[in-house]
Each structure stands twice: as structure tokens, then as C-alpha cells.
Amino acid sequence: MQKIIILDFGSQTTQLIGRRVRELDTFCEILPYNKFPQDDPDVIGVILSGSPFSVYDPEAFKIDLAQIRGRYPILGICYGAQFMSHTLGGRVEPAPSREYGRQHLVSFEAENPLFKGFDQGSQVWMSHGDTITALPAGFRTIASTESVSNAAFQAEGEKLWGVQFHPEVFHSVQGSLLLKNFVVDVCGSRQSWSAASFVDTTVAELKEQLGNDRVILGLSGGVDSSVAAVLLNRAIGDRLTCIFVDHGMLRKNEFKQVMEDYQGLGLHVIGVDASEKFFADLAGVADPEQKRKIIGRDFVEVFNAEAHKITDARWLAQGTIYPDRIESLNITGNVIKSHHNVGGLPKEMHLQLCEPLKWLFKDEVRRVGRQLGMPEHLIGRHPFPGPGLAVRILGDITPEKVRILQEADDIYIRAMREYVCEDGEILYNKIWQAGAILLSTVRSVGVMGDERTYEHPVALRAVTSTDAMTADWAHLPYDFMARVSTDIINHVRGVNRVCYDISSKPPATIEWE
Ligand code: XMP
């Protein structure tokens, strides 16, 4: 299958380049800058990403351009462009002031393949401390902004381009067009990577890989594991056994609803109600890390006990997706592997790992789910943390506190699913993730009827995000917040105050614990 290689020099927007390329129905792989795959016949082009470094930093990431130059079309973005200029004999210098933000292309080569279809004055987004002041011999400027004369360049007679702006970000208004010009017109992508083709090829591969073997998969109620299950079910039918553990800290009625959804999809699911065990082991524990550890340990125990009953299983399937696996670079150049942990599955079971979604971004998982005919309320679900409401209750956990939080959370989320925004869209679908948090270590005074109350506050959280790495608090409509607050205080006994969390990530996190 044709692919674009994106060499990662550590920029925060590298993943975004990958997603833009995938939006062009073209497969791509993001690899650390120094891991270019030699002799991969499927590579049709290379993109060099930005970087937090200046080309002059002693630790700056460097590659030998000879391994790709002349062999593939190349597009360098920001640092990628500066690195090529610097290495091939041009001059890169600190910009008089950091070139940051919106700029406009005051001139560009309209006939250049990279700028096909571009509008005069097209807005681009810059973000760099250095700038290219002289191009290498044989290179020419093909676009300028008012303050950046070498905004884009091409090597004469070569399929090698550099742009100092970031076509992958939203604020580069025609950035996707530029990437399309490169990926489709220059590199010759046939744009055959689609949800339908993914389903067909993956089902065929899974059939081949798994043969008549039996597979176990842990379901969480979330999108990724659900889509993985349906895909596997397509490939091997009831040789897939799913295990869904209820730790007692799911949303209100969630266990029952999700079980029904799964059964409706034809999945063979074993539902395990282990809530008593979890509550007993968590009793009196208030420290967030301790709580997480206990839940993690109990989860593995309960899952393993069930898995062991399926004595002839050969595979463990997981809903791992591509961003979980991208080897991201930190500033020291060390590769941090963030691969999902197999969760301590007993070695004696000798299970092999099967990860059918390992090449997909989150939005692609959703597209595949739709392609598989899964219901929209499963596909469009907000992410929900593994430890569930346990990390949304400050202090120790009791079944009563969970019940209070479930009620408040249910009012909030149901209202969000019903609220239609001014633009006609449902509020829930505009939000990355929302939930209520019970501040059970805090009490405040209130008055209800003639009675003084002294109860707990509930905090509401709603964020917008693309990958949960960063998140902004959502600007929820006031009339929506007013209604939810009144409903919670009037209907949930034990709560007399509602607050809204207006912290972004970083420095806050999405979850409170
Ligand atoms: P934070 O709180 O770190 O969360 O900003 C980022 C995203 O990860 C989810 N999250 C978890 N998901 N197990 C999970 O499966 C966990 O232990 C866990 N902790 C946080 C969180 O809901 C958000 O989407």
C-alpha cells in the first residue's frame, strides 16, 4: 500500500501532519527522524516535520539527506525546510523577532505544483525563531510573506520543497490544499486509503492471521475496544469472546446499556459484575495514585480469572490505536515508547497480541465504526477513563458517593445530549469529553426551603480537544449551565452547590485525579 513517511523532528504538530495526510485518503507513517525505512517499496514521498530546536542547537536532530534526496519527493516543514537549507549550503539566522502567527502570501509562483489553486494573499501560520536568509545554490524562492521572504522554496529541477509556515494547522487556510498538491499531484497518491478499504483488507488479514484460533478481548464500553471487537467479529465470528468487567464505577446504567448494545451487535460478551470486590478493596483509600493502583490490580485479577476459563484462547486482542504507539521524541532525542501495557496478563497463557486498530487515528476509528454499521451513540461516545468515576470522586470511595455522582453526571450528560446549539448541532457532539466530579472532601453551607444544608459541591468539566494531550475548557452556553445546575441541586440529594471547571490542560489535566 502506498505510503508517505513523516520524519518526526519533535514538533508538537507532527501528528497533525499525519492526520492531514490521512484525510487525503493516503496512508502515512510517523517515524523518529533517524528511523527512515530503507528499501520500503511502498514509500511515495517524505515529509520532514518541524522541531523545537534551532538548526544551530548542538543537540538539534540531523539526518543524512542523501538517503532520501533524489529518491523521493520531499517536503520540509518549518525546521524541516530550515534544516535542508542549512545543510545544503544556505543561511539560516535568528529572526529579528520571533515570526509567529498569521501571515499572508504576498507573492507565490502560481504555476508551481505546490501552489496549484492557491488564492492571492492566502493566510499561512508561522511559528519559528530562525529564518532562512539565503537559499542554497540552485534553490529558488517560490513564495513570500511581508516579513518572510523565503516563505517557501524549491530546488531547481528537483521534487524538493520547503515551507517555513505550517500547512498542517487550521490557521493555514489553504494548508490542506498544499498538502494535497504534494501528496496527490507530486507523490502520485491514488487516495485509496479509506474506511471501506481498511475494513476489507483488515478483515482479510485477520482471517489469515487468526485462522481457527480463539481470541479474547477486553471491552471497556469505549469506542476503540468496541470497534476492534466488531471488526474481529466480522473476521472470526463467535471465536471471539469479549469480557466486560463492571467495577461498579461506571456511569449510571452504563453496564446494562452497553451490554445490550454489544449483544445487539452480535458480539459474544461475558459481563462480570465485580463491583463488590472493587468497593471492598478501595474502602478508606483516598490517595489518587493508590486508588488507581488498586483498580488496575483488581481489574487484571478479575479479567484474568475470566480469561483463564477460555482455555483454548491463543490471542489477546486490544483496541490500541496509532497515537498510543507513535514513538514520540522528547527534547533530549530519546524515544519514549508509549505502547499500551498488556496489563500483566499471565505469561503461562502464552497469548499473542492482536491489535487491529494499531494504524488508526481516533477519527478514523470512528469512521471505521460507522462503516461497520455501529450505532452512532456508541461511535460518538466521549472518552471515559478506565478507573471510571473513582478518579472523579475526591477522597475515599463508597457506593453511596458513586450513586450521588452517577445521578449528577447523568443529569449533566443527558442534558448535553439533548441541547441543540444555535448552529443546529447537538452540544454533546461538540465536546471532546464531559463529566461531573464529586468534591466529597469539601462541604459548604446552603439553604433549601427553610433548612440550612451542609453538603458537597459537584464540579462540572467539559473540554474541547483533538487528542487529550492538550485541552481547552469548553465555553458552555449559560442557559445550559443554569438548567443543569438547577436540576442537579433540586434532584440529587447530598449536593447543594454546582461549580464549573475553567482550567485548561496544561497545566490542569482533564480528570481531577
Ligand atoms: P488526563 O486526566 O491525563 O486524561 O488529562 C487524558 C485522557 O485520558 C483519560 N484517562 C484515562 N483513560 N485509563 C484510561 O483508559 C486511565 O487510567 C485514564 N486516566 C485518564 C482521560 O479521561 C482523558 O480522556
mmCIF file of C-alpha atoms in Angstrom, residues 4-11 13-14 17 21 29-34 36 45-51 61-69 72-85 87-88 153 160-168 179 182:
data_model
loop_
_atom_site.group_PDB
_atom_site.id
_atom_site.type_symbol
_atom_site.label_atom_id
_atom_site.label_comp_id
_atom_site.label_asym_id
_atom_site.label_seq_id
_atom_site.Cartn_x
_atom_site.Cartn_y
_atom_site.Cartn_z
ATOM 1 C CA ILE A 4 4.015 8.835 2.896
ATOM 2 C CA ILE A 5 6.755 8.824 5.529
ATOM 3 C CA ILE A 6 6.704 11.707 8.001
ATOM 4 C CA LEU A 7 10.047 12.040 9.737
ATOM 5 C CA ASP A 8 9.466 13.484 13.201
ATOM 6 C CA PHE A 9 11.958 16.085 14.408
ATOM 7 C CA GLY A 10 9.978 16.586 17.597
ATOM 8 C CA SER A 11 7.392 19.217 16.670
ATOM 9 C CA THR A 13 2.255 19.362 15.239
ATOM 10 C CA THR A 14 3.806 16.225 13.716
ATOM 11 C CA ILE A 17 0.594 16.370 9.624
ATOM 12 C CA VAL A 21 -2.331 13.189 5.076
ATOM 13 C CA GLU A 29 3.648 6.551 8.973
ATOM 14 C CA ILE A 30 5.196 8.907 11.502
ATOM 15 C CA LEU A 31 8.701 7.764 12.371
ATOM 16 C CA PRO A 32 11.501 9.210 14.513
ATOM 17 C CA TYR A 33 13.740 11.410 12.305
ATOM 18 C CA ASN A 34 16.534 8.823 12.312
ATOM 19 C CA PHE A 36 13.785 6.146 7.787
ATOM 20 C CA GLY A 45 7.129 10.667 -0.579
ATOM 21 C CA VAL A 46 8.728 12.097 2.555
ATOM 22 C CA ILE A 47 7.723 14.981 4.806
ATOM 23 C CA LEU A 48 10.205 16.449 7.305
ATOM 24 C CA SER A 49 8.425 17.888 10.340
ATOM 25 C CA GLY A 50 9.133 20.942 12.480
ATOM 26 C CA SER A 51 11.191 20.790 15.662
ATOM 27 C CA PHE A 61 18.252 16.410 15.266
ATOM 28 C CA LYS A 62 20.080 15.769 11.994
ATOM 29 C CA ILE A 63 19.709 13.273 9.187
ATOM 30 C CA ASP A 64 21.725 12.374 6.150
ATOM 31 C CA LEU A 65 19.634 13.897 3.370
ATOM 32 C CA ALA A 66 21.443 11.749 0.803
ATOM 33 C CA GLN A 67 19.346 8.755 1.861
ATOM 34 C CA ILE A 68 16.171 10.416 0.571
ATOM 35 C CA ARG A 69 17.173 13.246 -1.787
ATOM 36 C CA TYR A 72 11.545 10.521 -3.222
ATOM 37 C CA PRO A 73 9.671 13.804 -3.423
ATOM 38 C CA ILE A 74 10.456 15.740 -0.220
ATOM 39 C CA LEU A 75 8.548 18.454 1.609
ATOM 40 C CA GLY A 76 10.277 20.117 4.578
ATOM 41 C CA ILE A 77 8.048 21.984 7.017
ATOM 42 C CA CYS A 78 9.470 24.776 9.218
ATOM 43 C CA TYR A 79 12.562 23.168 10.826
ATOM 44 C CA GLY A 80 12.443 20.568 8.036
ATOM 45 C CA ALA A 81 12.820 23.414 5.495
ATOM 46 C CA GLN A 82 15.462 25.232 7.550
ATOM 47 C CA PHE A 83 17.447 22.044 8.093
ATOM 48 C CA MET A 84 17.584 21.356 4.334
ATOM 49 C CA SER A 85 18.620 24.958 3.590
ATOM 50 C CA THR A 87 22.688 21.572 5.377
ATOM 51 C CA LEU A 88 22.770 22.196 1.633
ATOM 52 C CA PHE A 153 11.365 27.307 -1.833
ATOM 53 C CA LEU A 160 12.218 19.012 -3.192
ATOM 54 C CA TRP A 161 10.313 21.772 -1.433
ATOM 55 C CA GLY A 162 10.468 23.608 1.868
ATOM 56 C CA VAL A 163 7.868 25.799 3.548
ATOM 57 C CA GLN A 164 8.609 27.838 6.642
ATOM 58 C CA PHE A 165 4.927 28.001 7.597
ATOM 59 C CA HIS A 166 2.830 25.133 8.946
ATOM 60 C CA PRO A 167 0.370 23.844 6.326
ATOM 61 C CA GLU A 168 -0.966 21.256 8.794
ATOM 62 C CA LEU A 179 -0.542 19.017 1.290
ATOM 63 C CA PHE A 182 2.213 17.468 -2.655
#
